[in-house]
Each structure stands twice: as structure tokens, then as C-alpha cells.
XYZ file of C-alpha atoms in Angstrom:
73
model
C 13.312 25.876 -7.311
C 15.235 22.841 -7.403
C 13.026 21.512 -4.429
C 9.688 21.875 -6.438
C 11.497 20.195 -9.613
C 12.481 17.155 -7.684
C 9.216 17.091 -6.263
C 7.099 17.331 -9.158
C 9.415 14.715 -11.388
C 7.775 11.124 -11.646
C 10.846 10.286 -8.960
C 9.528 12.888 -6.648
C 5.951 11.662 -6.840
C 6.910 7.922 -6.372
C 8.593 9.282 -3.260
C 5.810 11.317 -1.932
C 3.267 8.574 -2.899
C 5.287 5.945 -1.214
C 5.752 7.922 2.064
C 1.997 8.635 2.137
C 1.643 4.795 1.867
C 4.005 3.872 4.705
C 2.328 6.504 6.839
C -0.931 4.798 6.416
C 0.082 1.332 6.603
C 1.928 2.225 9.826
C -0.640 3.833 11.484
C -3.229 0.911 10.563
C -0.555 -1.538 11.834
C -0.600 0.131 15.136
C -4.200 -0.176 15.494
C -4.022 -3.799 14.505
C -1.105 -4.047 17.029
C -3.542 -2.147 19.970
C -6.420 -4.895 19.296
C -3.491 -7.489 20.001
C -2.488 -5.619 23.182
C -6.288 -6.138 24.115
C -5.754 -9.878 23.763
C -7.821 -10.274 20.445
C -6.642 -11.654 16.838
C -3.819 -13.934 17.720
C -5.066 -16.874 15.827
C -3.132 -17.367 12.708
C -5.976 -17.379 10.197
C -7.159 -14.052 12.148
C -3.646 -12.640 11.768
C -3.309 -13.252 8.140
C -6.706 -11.808 7.554
C -6.081 -8.364 9.522
C -2.480 -8.369 7.801
C -3.928 -8.343 4.514
C -6.806 -5.785 5.276
C -4.346 -3.620 6.885
C -2.259 -3.538 3.286
C -5.583 -3.155 1.259
C -6.977 -0.739 3.773
C -3.779 1.466 3.353
C -3.560 1.019 -0.310
C -7.116 2.378 -0.464
C -6.394 5.379 2.061
C -3.609 6.556 -0.137
C -5.603 6.598 -3.295
C -8.299 8.639 -1.756
C -6.166 10.780 -0.120
C -4.127 11.339 -3.429
C -7.481 11.860 -5.249
C -8.510 14.444 -2.811
C -5.145 16.021 -2.970
C -5.319 16.577 -6.816
C -8.764 17.751 -6.479
C -10.462 15.199 -8.174
C -12.971 14.057 -5.441
């Protein structure tokens, strides 16, 4: 009961959403590094753009995940 109380609080949801975002960000950054390992994307401009894309996509995926989890999609 204590666990459910904490998870259902604002702080608990904040932690869960933050954890979801960090997992999405980590996965997308891993893909970005795999592309670097293949020898692509080393230019400063390309690296900056790919970093911004990783941040934006991780936010979008997190929002879609939570909308799906709440049954809104």
C-alpha cells in the first residue's frame, strides 16, 4: 500500500516519467553512438543536430508511451 501511495503521488509520477525519458534518451543515444562507430556523423554540425534530435525524439517517445499507458491513444 505504501508503494502504491508513493507511485500515485505527484512525486512518484514525476520519477516514473523521468525514468521513462532517461531510458528513451539512453537508447537513442546508444543508436547515435553506433552510427558514430560506423564512421558517420563526426562533423560538429552533424553531431550537434543528432544530439538535438535525440533529445526531441526521447521526449516525443516518452509522451507517446505515457499517452498509450493511460489509454488515451
